[in-house]
Structure formats: structure tokens, C-alpha cells
Amino acid sequence: EDKKTMIILCVDYGDARTGLAVCDKSEILASPVGTVFEKDKTKLMEKIAETAKQRKAELIVVGDPLNMDGSRGFRSQECREFAEQLSAFCGIPFEMCDERLTTVAAERILIAADVSRKKRKQVIDQMASVQILQGYLDSKS
């Protein structure tokens, strides 16, 4: 009953900052890869595709910012469209993952770790993508 595990790249898509995280082949641990500061969608897709290739990602998980009641708003729709474009661009399948509380959770972890506000701003997106991916992995196992 050996289920196939794979390397997954997680994308926390944002207008100006996009956080990236990746999990190892065993699908146990999500680690931050970095934050891409890019407003141009095409350039952003190129940078993410490059990372996906370097990391040998076989699946892209994109955070889905659903409304608190679980409904889909404009932002959720935007993220899904980006995920579809990115998937077509990279040739890698994608899945959406609920990210409602991840930024809040990431912020809490950083505050607990006594990370300065300025530094938090720089790493919050990659931390959020780690949280999204970890949540995705935990829900699968």
C-alpha cells in the first residue's frame, strides 16, 4: 500500500510578494524557499517555474484565501486563475489549499520567536507558504 510521495512546491501568491515553500520527497516537512518580490505576473511565473525546476517539484499547491465562512471571494478567484496559468506555464499540476488562518499563524510563530517587525515583513510570506504546505501535508497523511 505504498502511496507515491512527491516533492511539492507551495505558492502563497500576492500582488507584490509571493512566498514559496517546498517539502521533501517524504512529504513530511515543509521548508521555506524564499519570497519573490515581483509584480509582473509573467516574470513571477518564470521565477516560480525556475524554482519548481530546480527543486524538481511534481505538484504545485497554491494557497486559497477563502472568506472566513468558506465562500470564495474575488481574491480566491484571482489565486485560482493564477494557479491555472502557472500550472499551464510550468507543465506541473496544481491543487488549491485553504489558507484562511496561515498568515495569522505565521505571524504568531514569528512574534513568539521574537522576530522584529521589519524582519517579519520580509519572511512572513514564506512562513505563510510553509504553513499552507504543512497543512496540506497533514491533511493528506
PDB file of C-alpha atoms in Angstrom:
ATOM      1  CA  GLU A   1       0.000   0.000   0.000  1.00  0.00           C
ATOM      2  CA  ASP A   2       2.885   2.222  -0.912  1.00  0.00           C
ATOM      3  CA  LYS A   3       1.463   5.603  -1.768  1.00  0.00           C
ATOM      4  CA  LYS A   4       3.526   7.693  -4.111  1.00  0.00           C
ATOM      5  CA  THR A   5       5.046  10.696  -2.430  1.00  0.00           C
ATOM      6  CA  MET A   6       6.484  13.645  -4.264  1.00  0.00           C
ATOM      7  CA  ILE A   7       8.199  16.969  -3.969  1.00  0.00           C
ATOM      8  CA  ILE A   8       5.609  19.730  -3.663  1.00  0.00           C
ATOM      9  CA  LEU A   9       6.155  23.438  -4.192  1.00  0.00           C
ATOM     10  CA  CYS A  10       3.784  25.718  -2.320  1.00  0.00           C
ATOM     11  CA  VAL A  11       2.946  29.212  -3.530  1.00  0.00           C
ATOM     12  CA  ASP A  12       1.436  31.914  -1.325  1.00  0.00           C
ATOM     13  CA  TYR A  13       0.503  34.267  -4.150  1.00  0.00           C
ATOM     14  CA  GLY A  14       0.469  38.005  -3.507  1.00  0.00           C
ATOM     15  CA  ASP A  15       0.296  41.177  -5.573  1.00  0.00           C
ATOM     16  CA  ALA A  16       3.782  42.317  -4.631  1.00  0.00           C
ATOM     17  CA  ARG A  17       5.246  39.452  -2.583  1.00  0.00           C
ATOM     18  CA  THR A  18       4.837  35.750  -3.202  1.00  0.00           C
ATOM     19  CA  GLY A  19       6.061  33.270  -0.608  1.00  0.00           C
ATOM     20  CA  LEU A  20       7.449  29.885  -1.631  1.00  0.00           C
ATOM     21  CA  ALA A  21       7.907  26.698   0.357  1.00  0.00           C
ATOM     22  CA  VAL A  22       8.817  23.153  -0.590  1.00  0.00           C
ATOM     23  CA  CYS A  23       8.527  19.750   1.005  1.00  0.00           C
ATOM     24  CA  ASP A  24      10.975  16.891   0.795  1.00  0.00           C
ATOM     25  CA  LYS A  25      10.269  13.668  -1.080  1.00  0.00           C
ATOM     26  CA  SER A  26       8.868  12.069   2.079  1.00  0.00           C
ATOM     27  CA  GLU A  27       6.157  14.764   2.268  1.00  0.00           C
ATOM     28  CA  ILE A  28       6.719  15.226   5.983  1.00  0.00           C
ATOM     29  CA  LEU A  29       8.334  18.611   6.385  1.00  0.00           C
ATOM     30  CA  ALA A  30       7.685  21.929   4.648  1.00  0.00           C
ATOM     31  CA  SER A  31      10.587  24.384   4.471  1.00  0.00           C
ATOM     32  CA  PRO A  32      10.736  27.979   3.268  1.00  0.00           C
ATOM     33  CA  VAL A  33      12.347  28.614  -0.112  1.00  0.00           C
ATOM     34  CA  GLY A  34      12.068  32.390  -0.157  1.00  0.00           C
ATOM     35  CA  THR A  35       9.934  35.330  -1.119  1.00  0.00           C
ATOM     36  CA  VAL A  36       9.668  36.548  -4.694  1.00  0.00           C
ATOM     37  CA  PHE A  37       9.266  40.316  -4.942  1.00  0.00           C
ATOM     38  CA  GLU A  38       7.628  40.631  -8.344  1.00  0.00           C
ATOM     39  CA  LYS A  39       4.520  42.490  -9.500  1.00  0.00           C
ATOM     40  CA  ASP A  40       4.713  41.410 -13.160  1.00  0.00           C
ATOM     41  CA  LYS A  41       2.713  38.179 -13.455  1.00  0.00           C
ATOM     42  CA  THR A  42       4.710  36.721 -16.344  1.00  0.00           C
ATOM     43  CA  LYS A  43       8.049  37.367 -14.642  1.00  0.00           C
ATOM     44  CA  LEU A  44       6.640  35.935 -11.426  1.00  0.00           C
ATOM     45  CA  MET A  45       5.580  32.748 -13.240  1.00  0.00           C
ATOM     46  CA  GLU A  46       9.034  32.481 -14.800  1.00  0.00           C
ATOM     47  CA  LYS A  47      10.709  32.774 -11.392  1.00  0.00           C
ATOM     48  CA  ILE A  48       8.382  30.213  -9.800  1.00  0.00           C
ATOM     49  CA  ALA A  49       8.832  27.846 -12.768  1.00  0.00           C
ATOM     50  CA  GLU A  50      12.606  28.154 -12.359  1.00  0.00           C
ATOM     51  CA  THR A  51      12.338  27.271  -8.650  1.00  0.00           C
ATOM     52  CA  ALA A  52       9.992  24.369  -9.436  1.00  0.00           C
ATOM     53  CA  LYS A  53      12.521  23.024 -11.923  1.00  0.00           C
ATOM     54  CA  GLN A  54      15.490  23.424  -9.554  1.00  0.00           C
ATOM     55  CA  ARG A  55      13.602  21.681  -6.768  1.00  0.00           C
ATOM     56  CA  LYS A  56      12.177  19.007  -9.103  1.00  0.00           C
ATOM     57  CA  ALA A  57       8.642  19.779  -7.908  1.00  0.00           C
ATOM     58  CA  GLU A  58       5.910  17.456  -9.175  1.00  0.00           C
ATOM     59  CA  LEU A  59       2.942  19.333  -7.745  1.00  0.00           C
ATOM     60  CA  ILE A  60       2.229  22.981  -7.022  1.00  0.00           C
ATOM     61  CA  VAL A  61      -0.018  23.818  -4.088  1.00  0.00           C
ATOM     62  CA  VAL A  62      -1.456  27.323  -4.143  1.00  0.00           C
ATOM     63  CA  GLY A  63      -2.926  28.970  -1.071  1.00  0.00           C
ATOM     64  CA  ASP A  64      -6.635  29.713  -1.449  1.00  0.00           C
ATOM     65  CA  PRO A  65      -7.699  32.751   0.606  1.00  0.00           C
ATOM     66  CA  LEU A  66     -11.311  31.745   1.171  1.00  0.00           C
ATOM     67  CA  ASN A  67     -13.576  34.027   3.163  1.00  0.00           C
ATOM     68  CA  MET A  68     -13.918  33.089   6.823  1.00  0.00           C
ATOM     69  CA  ASP A  69     -17.287  31.451   6.099  1.00  0.00           C
ATOM     70  CA  GLY A  70     -15.620  29.270   3.463  1.00  0.00           C
ATOM     71  CA  SER A  71     -17.091  31.117   0.483  1.00  0.00           C
ATOM     72  CA  ARG A  72     -14.979  32.233  -2.463  1.00  0.00           C
ATOM     73  CA  GLY A  73     -14.364  35.908  -2.905  1.00  0.00           C
ATOM     74  CA  PHE A  74     -12.553  37.934  -5.534  1.00  0.00           C
ATOM     75  CA  ARG A  75      -9.141  37.175  -4.053  1.00  0.00           C
ATOM     76  CA  SER A  76      -9.791  33.422  -4.025  1.00  0.00           C
ATOM     77  CA  GLN A  77     -10.836  33.576  -7.684  1.00  0.00           C
ATOM     78  CA  GLU A  78      -7.695  35.550  -8.517  1.00  0.00           C
ATOM     79  CA  CYS A  79      -5.469  32.952  -6.833  1.00  0.00           C
ATOM     80  CA  ARG A  80      -7.195  30.108  -8.674  1.00  0.00           C
ATOM     81  CA  GLU A  81      -6.716  31.853 -12.026  1.00  0.00           C
ATOM     82  CA  PHE A  82      -3.060  32.426 -11.212  1.00  0.00           C
ATOM     83  CA  ALA A  83      -2.688  28.754 -10.232  1.00  0.00           C
ATOM     84  CA  GLU A  84      -4.210  27.637 -13.547  1.00  0.00           C
ATOM     85  CA  GLN A  85      -1.902  29.919 -15.544  1.00  0.00           C
ATOM     86  CA  LEU A  86       1.132  28.868 -13.517  1.00  0.00           C
ATOM     87  CA  SER A  87       0.305  25.189 -13.933  1.00  0.00           C
ATOM     88  CA  ALA A  88      -0.021  25.573 -17.707  1.00  0.00           C
ATOM     89  CA  PHE A  89       3.196  27.617 -17.812  1.00  0.00           C
ATOM     90  CA  CYS A  90       5.239  25.071 -15.796  1.00  0.00           C
ATOM     91  CA  GLY A  91       3.524  21.949 -17.042  1.00  0.00           C
ATOM     92  CA  ILE A  92       3.054  20.882 -13.413  1.00  0.00           C
ATOM     93  CA  PRO A  93      -0.373  20.036 -11.946  1.00  0.00           C
ATOM     94  CA  PHE A  94      -1.743  22.202  -9.142  1.00  0.00           C
ATOM     95  CA  GLU A  95      -4.054  21.933  -6.172  1.00  0.00           C
ATOM     96  CA  MET A  96      -5.646  24.708  -4.157  1.00  0.00           C
ATOM     97  CA  CYS A  97      -5.322  24.635  -0.373  1.00  0.00           C
ATOM     98  CA  ASP A  98      -7.359  26.618   2.135  1.00  0.00           C
ATOM     99  CA  GLU A  99      -5.093  29.243   3.669  1.00  0.00           C
ATOM    100  CA  ARG A 100      -7.556  31.135   5.846  1.00  0.00           C
ATOM    101  CA  LEU A 101      -5.516  31.189   9.034  1.00  0.00           C
ATOM    102  CA  THR A 102      -1.988  30.711   7.767  1.00  0.00           C
ATOM    103  CA  THR A 103      -0.764  34.315   7.749  1.00  0.00           C
ATOM    104  CA  VAL A 104      -2.127  34.766  11.263  1.00  0.00           C
ATOM    105  CA  ALA A 105      -0.413  31.548  12.388  1.00  0.00           C
ATOM    106  CA  ALA A 106       2.845  32.531  10.687  1.00  0.00           C
ATOM    107  CA  GLU A 107       2.743  35.964  12.324  1.00  0.00           C
ATOM    108  CA  ARG A 108       2.213  34.336  15.744  1.00  0.00           C
ATOM    109  CA  ILE A 109       5.166  31.997  15.291  1.00  0.00           C
ATOM    110  CA  LEU A 110       7.435  34.889  14.297  1.00  0.00           C
ATOM    111  CA  ILE A 111       6.288  37.044  17.223  1.00  0.00           C
ATOM    112  CA  ALA A 112       6.853  34.123  19.588  1.00  0.00           C
ATOM    113  CA  ALA A 113      10.339  33.751  18.120  1.00  0.00           C
ATOM    114  CA  ASP A 114      10.897  37.434  18.853  1.00  0.00           C
ATOM    115  CA  VAL A 115      11.493  38.365  15.232  1.00  0.00           C
ATOM    116  CA  SER A 116      11.481  42.135  14.683  1.00  0.00           C
ATOM    117  CA  ARG A 117       8.602  43.716  12.785  1.00  0.00           C
ATOM    118  CA  LYS A 118      10.862  44.702   9.883  1.00  0.00           C
ATOM    119  CA  LYS A 119      12.252  41.178   9.582  1.00  0.00           C
ATOM    120  CA  ARG A 120       8.747  39.697   9.953  1.00  0.00           C
ATOM    121  CA  LYS A 121       7.594  41.642   6.914  1.00  0.00           C
ATOM    122  CA  GLN A 122      10.428  40.083   4.903  1.00  0.00           C
ATOM    123  CA  VAL A 123       9.742  36.483   5.895  1.00  0.00           C
ATOM    124  CA  ILE A 124       6.000  36.413   6.627  1.00  0.00           C
ATOM    125  CA  ASP A 125       5.087  35.263   3.093  1.00  0.00           C
ATOM    126  CA  GLN A 126       7.491  32.334   3.033  1.00  0.00           C
ATOM    127  CA  MET A 127       6.387  31.391   6.557  1.00  0.00           C
ATOM    128  CA  ALA A 128       2.767  31.526   5.424  1.00  0.00           C
ATOM    129  CA  SER A 129       3.584  29.276   2.466  1.00  0.00           C
ATOM    130  CA  VAL A 130       5.263  26.831   4.866  1.00  0.00           C
ATOM    131  CA  GLN A 131       2.083  26.827   6.979  1.00  0.00           C
ATOM    132  CA  ILE A 132      -0.126  26.243   3.921  1.00  0.00           C
ATOM    133  CA  LEU A 133       2.042  23.369   2.723  1.00  0.00           C
ATOM    134  CA  GLN A 134       2.307  21.830   6.190  1.00  0.00           C
ATOM    135  CA  GLY A 135      -1.478  21.974   6.487  1.00  0.00           C
ATOM    136  CA  TYR A 136      -1.798  20.335   3.091  1.00  0.00           C
ATOM    137  CA  LEU A 137       0.652  17.559   4.021  1.00  0.00           C
ATOM    138  CA  ASP A 138      -1.033  16.950   7.380  1.00  0.00           C
ATOM    139  CA  SER A 139      -4.463  16.687   5.767  1.00  0.00           C
ATOM    140  CA  LYS A 140      -3.131  14.091   3.308  1.00  0.00           C
ATOM    141  CA  SER A 141      -1.470  11.838   5.844  1.00  0.00           C
TER     142      SER A 141
END
